[in-house]
Short mmCIF file of C-alpha atoms and ligand atoms in Angstrom, two decimals:
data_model
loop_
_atom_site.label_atom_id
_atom_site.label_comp_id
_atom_site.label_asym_id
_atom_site.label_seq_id
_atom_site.Cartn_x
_atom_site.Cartn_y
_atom_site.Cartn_z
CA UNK A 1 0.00 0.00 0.00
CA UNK A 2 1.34 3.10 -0.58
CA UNK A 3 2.02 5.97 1.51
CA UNK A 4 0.42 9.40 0.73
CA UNK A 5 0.62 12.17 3.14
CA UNK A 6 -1.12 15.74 3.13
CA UNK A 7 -0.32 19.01 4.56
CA UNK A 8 -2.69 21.17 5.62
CA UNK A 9 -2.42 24.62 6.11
CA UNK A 10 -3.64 25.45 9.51
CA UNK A 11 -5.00 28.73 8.43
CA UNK A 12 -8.40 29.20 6.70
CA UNK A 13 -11.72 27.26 7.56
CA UNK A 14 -13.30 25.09 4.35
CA UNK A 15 -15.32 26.90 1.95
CA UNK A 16 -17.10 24.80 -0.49
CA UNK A 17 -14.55 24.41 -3.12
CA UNK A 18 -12.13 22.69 -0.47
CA UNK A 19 -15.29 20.60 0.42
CA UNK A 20 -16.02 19.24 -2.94
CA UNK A 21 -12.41 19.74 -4.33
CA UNK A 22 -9.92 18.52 -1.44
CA UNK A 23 -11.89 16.83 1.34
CA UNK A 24 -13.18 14.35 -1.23
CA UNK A 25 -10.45 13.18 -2.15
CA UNK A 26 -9.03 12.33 1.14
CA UNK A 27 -12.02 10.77 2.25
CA UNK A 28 -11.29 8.53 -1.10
CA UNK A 29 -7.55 8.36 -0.09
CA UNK A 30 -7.78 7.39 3.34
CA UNK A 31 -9.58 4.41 2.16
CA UNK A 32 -7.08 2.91 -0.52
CA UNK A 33 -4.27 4.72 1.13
CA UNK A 34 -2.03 4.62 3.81
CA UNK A 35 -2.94 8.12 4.58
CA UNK A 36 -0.87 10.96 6.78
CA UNK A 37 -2.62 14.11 7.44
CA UNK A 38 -1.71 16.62 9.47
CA UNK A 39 -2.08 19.98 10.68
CA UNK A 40 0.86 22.13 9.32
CA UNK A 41 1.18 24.56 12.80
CA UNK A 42 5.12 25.10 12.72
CA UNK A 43 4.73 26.46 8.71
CA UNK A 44 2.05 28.94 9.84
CA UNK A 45 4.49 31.01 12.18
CA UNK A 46 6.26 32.38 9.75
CA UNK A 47 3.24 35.25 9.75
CA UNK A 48 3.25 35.71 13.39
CA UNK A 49 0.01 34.75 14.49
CA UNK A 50 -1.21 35.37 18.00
CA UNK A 51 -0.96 32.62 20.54
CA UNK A 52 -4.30 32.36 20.96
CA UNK A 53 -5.11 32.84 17.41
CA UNK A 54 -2.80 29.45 16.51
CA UNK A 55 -4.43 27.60 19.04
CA UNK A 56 -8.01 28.59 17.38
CA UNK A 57 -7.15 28.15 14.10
CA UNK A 58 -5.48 24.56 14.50
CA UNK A 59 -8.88 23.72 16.70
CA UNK A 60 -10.73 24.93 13.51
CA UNK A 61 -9.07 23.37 10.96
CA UNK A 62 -8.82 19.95 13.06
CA UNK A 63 -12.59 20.05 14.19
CA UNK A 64 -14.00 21.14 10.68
CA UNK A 65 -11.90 17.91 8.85
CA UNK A 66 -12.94 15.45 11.30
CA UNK A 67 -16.68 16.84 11.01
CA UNK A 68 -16.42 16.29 7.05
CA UNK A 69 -15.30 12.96 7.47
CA UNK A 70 -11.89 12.67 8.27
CA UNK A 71 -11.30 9.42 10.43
CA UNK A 72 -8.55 8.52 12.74
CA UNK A 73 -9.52 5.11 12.29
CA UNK A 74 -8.63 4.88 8.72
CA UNK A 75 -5.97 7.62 8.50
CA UNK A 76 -3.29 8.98 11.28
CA UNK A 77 -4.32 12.59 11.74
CA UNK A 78 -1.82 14.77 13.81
CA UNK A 79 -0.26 18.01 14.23
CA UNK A 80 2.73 18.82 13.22
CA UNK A 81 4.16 20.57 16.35
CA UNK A 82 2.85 17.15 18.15
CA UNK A 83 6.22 15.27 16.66
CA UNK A 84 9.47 16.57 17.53
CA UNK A 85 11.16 14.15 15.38
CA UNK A 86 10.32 16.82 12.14
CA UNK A 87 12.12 19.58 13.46
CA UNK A 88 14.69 17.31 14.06
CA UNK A 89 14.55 15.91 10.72
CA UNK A 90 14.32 19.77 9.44
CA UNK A 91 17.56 20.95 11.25
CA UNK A 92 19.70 18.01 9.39
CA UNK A 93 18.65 18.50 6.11
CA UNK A 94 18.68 22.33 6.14
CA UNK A 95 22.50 21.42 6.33
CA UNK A 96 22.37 20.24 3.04
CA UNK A 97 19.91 23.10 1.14
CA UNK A 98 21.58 25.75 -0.40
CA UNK A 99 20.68 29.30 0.23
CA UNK A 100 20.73 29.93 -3.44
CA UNK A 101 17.86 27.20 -4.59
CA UNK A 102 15.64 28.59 -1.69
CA UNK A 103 16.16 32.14 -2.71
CA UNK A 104 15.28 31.20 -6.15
CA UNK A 105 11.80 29.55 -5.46
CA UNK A 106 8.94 31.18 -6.95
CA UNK A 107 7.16 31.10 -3.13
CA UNK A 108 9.83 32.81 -1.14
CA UNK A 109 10.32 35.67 -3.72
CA UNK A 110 6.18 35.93 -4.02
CA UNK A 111 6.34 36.73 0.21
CA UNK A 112 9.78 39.21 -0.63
CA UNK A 113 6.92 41.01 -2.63
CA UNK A 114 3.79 40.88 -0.31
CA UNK A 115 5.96 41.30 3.32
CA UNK A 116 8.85 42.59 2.31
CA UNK A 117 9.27 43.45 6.22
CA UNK A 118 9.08 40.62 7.39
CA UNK A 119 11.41 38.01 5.21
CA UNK A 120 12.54 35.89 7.82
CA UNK A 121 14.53 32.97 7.61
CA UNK A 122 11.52 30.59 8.65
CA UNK A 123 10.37 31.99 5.18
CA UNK A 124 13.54 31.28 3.59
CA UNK A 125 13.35 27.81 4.77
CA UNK A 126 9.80 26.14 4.45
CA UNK A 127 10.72 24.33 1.71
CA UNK A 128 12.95 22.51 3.69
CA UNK A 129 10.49 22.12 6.64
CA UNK A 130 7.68 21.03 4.51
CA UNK A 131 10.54 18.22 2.99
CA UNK A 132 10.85 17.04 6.16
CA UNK A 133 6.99 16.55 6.53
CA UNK A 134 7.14 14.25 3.64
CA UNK A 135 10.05 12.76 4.44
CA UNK A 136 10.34 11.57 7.86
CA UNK A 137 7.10 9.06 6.57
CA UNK A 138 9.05 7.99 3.46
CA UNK A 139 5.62 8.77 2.03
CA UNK A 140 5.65 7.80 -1.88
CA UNK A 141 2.84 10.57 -2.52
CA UNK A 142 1.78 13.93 -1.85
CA UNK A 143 -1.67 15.70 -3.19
CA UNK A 144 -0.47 19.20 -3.63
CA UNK A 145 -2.31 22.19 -5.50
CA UNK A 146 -0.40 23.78 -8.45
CA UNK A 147 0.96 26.52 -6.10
CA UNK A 148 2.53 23.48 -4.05
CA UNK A 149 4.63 21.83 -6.50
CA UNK A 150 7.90 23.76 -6.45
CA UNK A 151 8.03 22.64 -2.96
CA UNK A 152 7.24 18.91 -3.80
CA UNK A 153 10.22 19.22 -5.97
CA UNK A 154 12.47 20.67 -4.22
CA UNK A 155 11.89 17.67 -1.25
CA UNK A 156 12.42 15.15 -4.03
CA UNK A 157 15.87 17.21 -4.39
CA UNK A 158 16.73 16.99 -1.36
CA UNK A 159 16.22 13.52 -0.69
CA UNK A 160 17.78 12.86 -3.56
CA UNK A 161 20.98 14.54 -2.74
CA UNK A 162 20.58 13.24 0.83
CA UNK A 163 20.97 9.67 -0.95
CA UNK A 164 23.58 11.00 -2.89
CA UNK A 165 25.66 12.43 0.01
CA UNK A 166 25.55 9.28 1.87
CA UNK A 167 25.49 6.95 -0.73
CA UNK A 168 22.22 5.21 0.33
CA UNK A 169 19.02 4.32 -0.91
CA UNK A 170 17.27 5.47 1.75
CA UNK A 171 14.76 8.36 0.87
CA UNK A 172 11.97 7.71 -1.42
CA UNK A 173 11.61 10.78 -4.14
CA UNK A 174 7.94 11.82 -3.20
CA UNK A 175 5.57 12.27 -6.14
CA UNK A 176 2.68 14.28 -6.53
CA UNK A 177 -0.77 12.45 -5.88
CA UNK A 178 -2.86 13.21 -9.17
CA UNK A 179 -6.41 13.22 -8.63
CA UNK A 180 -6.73 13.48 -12.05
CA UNK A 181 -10.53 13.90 -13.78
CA UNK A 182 -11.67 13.90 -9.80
CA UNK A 183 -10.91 17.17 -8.82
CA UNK A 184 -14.14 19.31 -8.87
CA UNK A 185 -13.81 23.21 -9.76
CA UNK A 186 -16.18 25.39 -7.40
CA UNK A 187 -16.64 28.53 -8.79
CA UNK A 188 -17.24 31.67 -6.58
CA UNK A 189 -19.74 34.05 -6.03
CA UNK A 190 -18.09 36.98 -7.92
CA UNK A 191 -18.52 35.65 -11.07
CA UNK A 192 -14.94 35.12 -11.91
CA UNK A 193 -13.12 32.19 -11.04
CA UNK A 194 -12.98 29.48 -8.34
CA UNK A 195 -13.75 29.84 -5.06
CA UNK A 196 -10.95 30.71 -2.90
CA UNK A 197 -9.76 32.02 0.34
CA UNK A 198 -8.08 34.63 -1.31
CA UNK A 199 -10.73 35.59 -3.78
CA UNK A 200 -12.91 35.98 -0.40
CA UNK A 201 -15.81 35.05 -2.90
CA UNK A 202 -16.61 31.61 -1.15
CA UNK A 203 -19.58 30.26 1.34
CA UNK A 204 -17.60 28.51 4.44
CA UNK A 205 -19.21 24.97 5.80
CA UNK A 206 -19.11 27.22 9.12
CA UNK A 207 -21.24 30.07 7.56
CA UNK A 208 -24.24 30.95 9.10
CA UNK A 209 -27.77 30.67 7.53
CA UNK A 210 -28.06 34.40 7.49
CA UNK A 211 -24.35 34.78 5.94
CA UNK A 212 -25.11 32.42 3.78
CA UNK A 213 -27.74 33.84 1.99
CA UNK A 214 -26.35 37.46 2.18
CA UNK A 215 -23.47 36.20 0.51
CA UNK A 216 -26.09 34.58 -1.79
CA UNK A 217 -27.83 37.18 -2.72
CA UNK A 218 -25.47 39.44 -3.29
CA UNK A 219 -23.34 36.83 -6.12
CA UNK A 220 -22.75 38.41 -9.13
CA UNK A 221 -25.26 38.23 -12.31
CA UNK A 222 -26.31 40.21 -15.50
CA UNK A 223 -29.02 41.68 -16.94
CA UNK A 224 -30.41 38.53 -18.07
CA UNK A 225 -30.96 37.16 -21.06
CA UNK A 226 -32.25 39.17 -24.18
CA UNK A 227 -32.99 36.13 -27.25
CA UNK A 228 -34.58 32.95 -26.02
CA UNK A 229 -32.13 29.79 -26.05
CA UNK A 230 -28.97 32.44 -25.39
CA UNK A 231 -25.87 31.22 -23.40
CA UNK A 232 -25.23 31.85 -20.20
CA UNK A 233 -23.21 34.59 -19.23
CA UNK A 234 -19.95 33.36 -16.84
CA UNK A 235 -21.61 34.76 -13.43
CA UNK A 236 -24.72 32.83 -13.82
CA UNK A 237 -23.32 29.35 -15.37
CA UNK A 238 -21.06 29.69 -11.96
CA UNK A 239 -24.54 29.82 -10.10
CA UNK A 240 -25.59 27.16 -11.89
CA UNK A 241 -22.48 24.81 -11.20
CA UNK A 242 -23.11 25.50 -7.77
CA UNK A 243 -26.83 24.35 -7.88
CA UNK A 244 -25.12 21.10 -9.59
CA UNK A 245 -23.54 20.69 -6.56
CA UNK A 246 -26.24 20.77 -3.74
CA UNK A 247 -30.01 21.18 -5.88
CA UNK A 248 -32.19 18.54 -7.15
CA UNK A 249 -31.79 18.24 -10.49
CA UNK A 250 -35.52 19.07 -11.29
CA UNK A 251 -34.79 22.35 -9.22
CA UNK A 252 -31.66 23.44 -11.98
CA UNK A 253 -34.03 22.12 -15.11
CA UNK A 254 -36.09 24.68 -14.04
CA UNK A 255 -34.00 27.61 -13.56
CA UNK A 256 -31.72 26.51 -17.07
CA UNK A 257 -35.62 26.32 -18.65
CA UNK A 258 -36.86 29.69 -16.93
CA UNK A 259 -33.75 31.12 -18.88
CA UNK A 260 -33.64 29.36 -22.34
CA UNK A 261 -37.05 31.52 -22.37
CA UNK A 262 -36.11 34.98 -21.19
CA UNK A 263 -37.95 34.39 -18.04
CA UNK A 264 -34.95 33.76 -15.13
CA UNK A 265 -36.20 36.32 -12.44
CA UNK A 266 -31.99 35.92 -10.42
CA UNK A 267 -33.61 36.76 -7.23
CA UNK A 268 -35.72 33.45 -6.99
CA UNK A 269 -32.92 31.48 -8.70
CA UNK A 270 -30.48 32.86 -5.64
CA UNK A 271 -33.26 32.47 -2.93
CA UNK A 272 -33.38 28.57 -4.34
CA UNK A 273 -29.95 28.24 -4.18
CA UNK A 274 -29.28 29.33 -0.73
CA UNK A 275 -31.98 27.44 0.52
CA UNK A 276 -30.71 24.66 -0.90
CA UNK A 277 -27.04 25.57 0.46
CA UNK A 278 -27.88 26.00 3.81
CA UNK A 279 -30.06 22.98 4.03
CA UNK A 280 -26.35 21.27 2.43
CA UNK A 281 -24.52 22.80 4.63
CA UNK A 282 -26.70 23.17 8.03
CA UNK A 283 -25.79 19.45 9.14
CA UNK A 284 -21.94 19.99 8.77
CA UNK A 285 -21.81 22.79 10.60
CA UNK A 286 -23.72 21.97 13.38
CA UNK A 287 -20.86 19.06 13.70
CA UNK A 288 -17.98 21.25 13.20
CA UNK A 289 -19.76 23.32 16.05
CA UNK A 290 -20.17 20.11 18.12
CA UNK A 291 -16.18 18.83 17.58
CA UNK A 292 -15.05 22.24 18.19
CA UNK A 293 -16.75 22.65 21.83
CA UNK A 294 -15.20 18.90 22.24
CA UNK A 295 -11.99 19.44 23.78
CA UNK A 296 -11.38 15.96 25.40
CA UNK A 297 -12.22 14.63 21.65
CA UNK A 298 -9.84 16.70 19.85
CA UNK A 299 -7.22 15.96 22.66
CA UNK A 300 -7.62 12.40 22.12
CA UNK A 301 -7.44 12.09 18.41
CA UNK A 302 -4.25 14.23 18.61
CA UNK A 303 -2.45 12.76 20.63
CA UNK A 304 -3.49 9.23 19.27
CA UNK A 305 -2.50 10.89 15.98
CA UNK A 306 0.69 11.54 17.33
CA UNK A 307 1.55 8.34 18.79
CA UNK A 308 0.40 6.70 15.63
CA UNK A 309 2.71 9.29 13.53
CA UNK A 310 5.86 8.66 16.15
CA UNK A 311 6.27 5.29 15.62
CA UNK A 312 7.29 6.22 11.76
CA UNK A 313 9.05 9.18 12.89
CA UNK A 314 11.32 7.74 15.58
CA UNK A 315 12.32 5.05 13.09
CA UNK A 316 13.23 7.34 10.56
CA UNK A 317 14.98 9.86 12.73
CA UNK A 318 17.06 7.12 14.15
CA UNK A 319 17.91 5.31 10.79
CA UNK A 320 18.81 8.90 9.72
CA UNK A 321 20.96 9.44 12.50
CA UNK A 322 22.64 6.46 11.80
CA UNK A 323 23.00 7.17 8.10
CA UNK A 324 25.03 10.48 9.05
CA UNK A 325 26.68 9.35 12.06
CA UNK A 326 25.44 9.56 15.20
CA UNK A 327 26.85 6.70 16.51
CA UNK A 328 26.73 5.51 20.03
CA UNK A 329 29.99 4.87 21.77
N1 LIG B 401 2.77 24.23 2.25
C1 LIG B 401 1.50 23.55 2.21
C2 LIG B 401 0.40 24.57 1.88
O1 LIG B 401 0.59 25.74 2.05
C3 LIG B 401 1.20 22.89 3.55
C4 LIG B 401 2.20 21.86 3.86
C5 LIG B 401 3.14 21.90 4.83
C6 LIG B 401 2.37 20.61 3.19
N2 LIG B 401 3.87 20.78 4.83
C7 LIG B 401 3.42 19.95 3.84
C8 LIG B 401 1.71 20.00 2.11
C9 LIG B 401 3.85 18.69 3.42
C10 LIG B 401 2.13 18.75 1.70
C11 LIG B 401 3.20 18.10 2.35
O2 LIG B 401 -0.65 24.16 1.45
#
């Protein structure tokens, strides 16, 4: 079985594009995989967040993937600051990354840009800290977005040289996890592209009913449609895809008909589709509600996560040791 592991970023709760786009796919992967997921906590210091702001957002992020169906049954689940063995792992093979390549990556010169006072070296390095992620688990794949896959490659180089340097064969080079024809594109609510944190165009599972359908209401449309049987402008085929993704398919014949005929009235098509949202969504987020307020259940799936995770991470860390030269006397 092969061995795919996932970072997540601990920032950001789950809009609907990660729910139909990412968390689907793990819950596929963690059942023909021997899956790794964890909660990337270290990476997200390098923007200073408050204490009590890391502690929330890790909370979040943990309570809202178990809630969608994450399961520490089938997968280990951890967070990263729960295994010590990965900054370990982090400090050795930072010996052996060159400032040069890490200057170069498209990432670290994208932050020079949008903090340039704040380039610290944590910066510099999370290529190197995110190789150590994949590596200390030997995992054979990773699921990364297209922003992701410098850094996939550049742990591939360093295990590579890593083998190289100590003339092993002892680091797997990590390949990316292709969903391929799986991966469902969301679109917002601006009428542009896909939903996205960024974008701030997307409907989170933890939305409220009321934010839901102000954030509804307000998507972007036109003017509607002039000549019967005319095609959809962008804005409204994106409110369309999104009915494909939580209306009954009688419910979109009808709105798709209403327009062929120059008779779409947006505001009933919008009311429909945030009913139909909320009545999607309402059920999730009353359980990422429920696993949040659950401290003794988060505690115990991290630090069974952790235990789980260790027992691959010790083994590494001490073959690696080995490998370099820690000896015993
Ligand atoms: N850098 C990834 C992101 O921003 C998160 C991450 C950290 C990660 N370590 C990882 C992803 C290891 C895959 C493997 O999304």
């Amino acid at each position: 079985m092969e061995t795919v592991l996932s970072g997540i970023r601990s920032t950001g709760n789950l809009h609907l594009g990660n729910y139909f786009g990412a968390v689907q796919n793990f819950l596929k992967m963690q059942e023909q995989n021997n899956c790794y997921f964890f909660i990337a906590d270290y990476h997200s210091l390098t923007t200073y967040p408050t204490p009590d702001d890391l502690h929330r957002s890790v909370r979040t992020v943990l309570a809202e993937y178990l809630a969608t169906g994450l399961d520490p049954e089938k997968a280990t689940i951890y967070v990263q600051s729960d295994v010590p063995e990965i900054p370990e792992l982090y400090l050795l093979l930072n010996m052996n990354a060159y400032i040069g390549e890490l200057e170069r990556t498209t990432s670290f010169k994208d932050k020079i840009r949008t903090q340039p006072n704040n380039v610290n070296a944590g910066l510099l390095t999370y290529p190197v800290l995110m190789a150590a992620d994949i590596l200390i688990h030997k995992a054979d794949k990773v699921p990364v977005g297209k922003d992701q896959e410098q850094n996939l490659e550049m742990a591939r180089k360093f295990a590579k040289r890593f083998n190289h340097m100590y003339k092993v064969d002892y680091f797997p080079e990590p390949q990316p996890y292709n969903f391929g024809k799986d991966l469902v594109k969301v679109p917002g609510l601006d009428g542009t592209g896909k939903m996205g944190k960024t974008a701030g165009n997307g409907i989170y599972l933890a939305d409220d009913e009321k934010t839901i359908r102000k954030k509804v209401m307000r998507a972007k449309t036109d003017s509607g449609p002039t000549e019967k049987n005319q095609e959809m402008t962008l804005p409204v085929k994106n409110l369309i895809a999104l009915m494909e993704l939580v209306s009954a398919p009688d419910t979109i014949q009808f709105f798709k008909d209403k327009y062929a005929a120059c008779e779409i009235r947006y505001g009933d098509m919008k009311k429909q589709l945030a009913d139909d949202i909320v009545k999607f969504t309402a059920p999730i987020r009353e359980k990422i509600l429920e696993i949040e307020g659950n401290s003794k259940f988060l505690q115990e799936v991290a630090e069974a996560g952790a235990e789980k995770a260790r027992k691959n991470t010790k083994q590494t860390l001490k073959e690696v040791r080995e490998i370099i030269g820690f000896r015993k006397f």
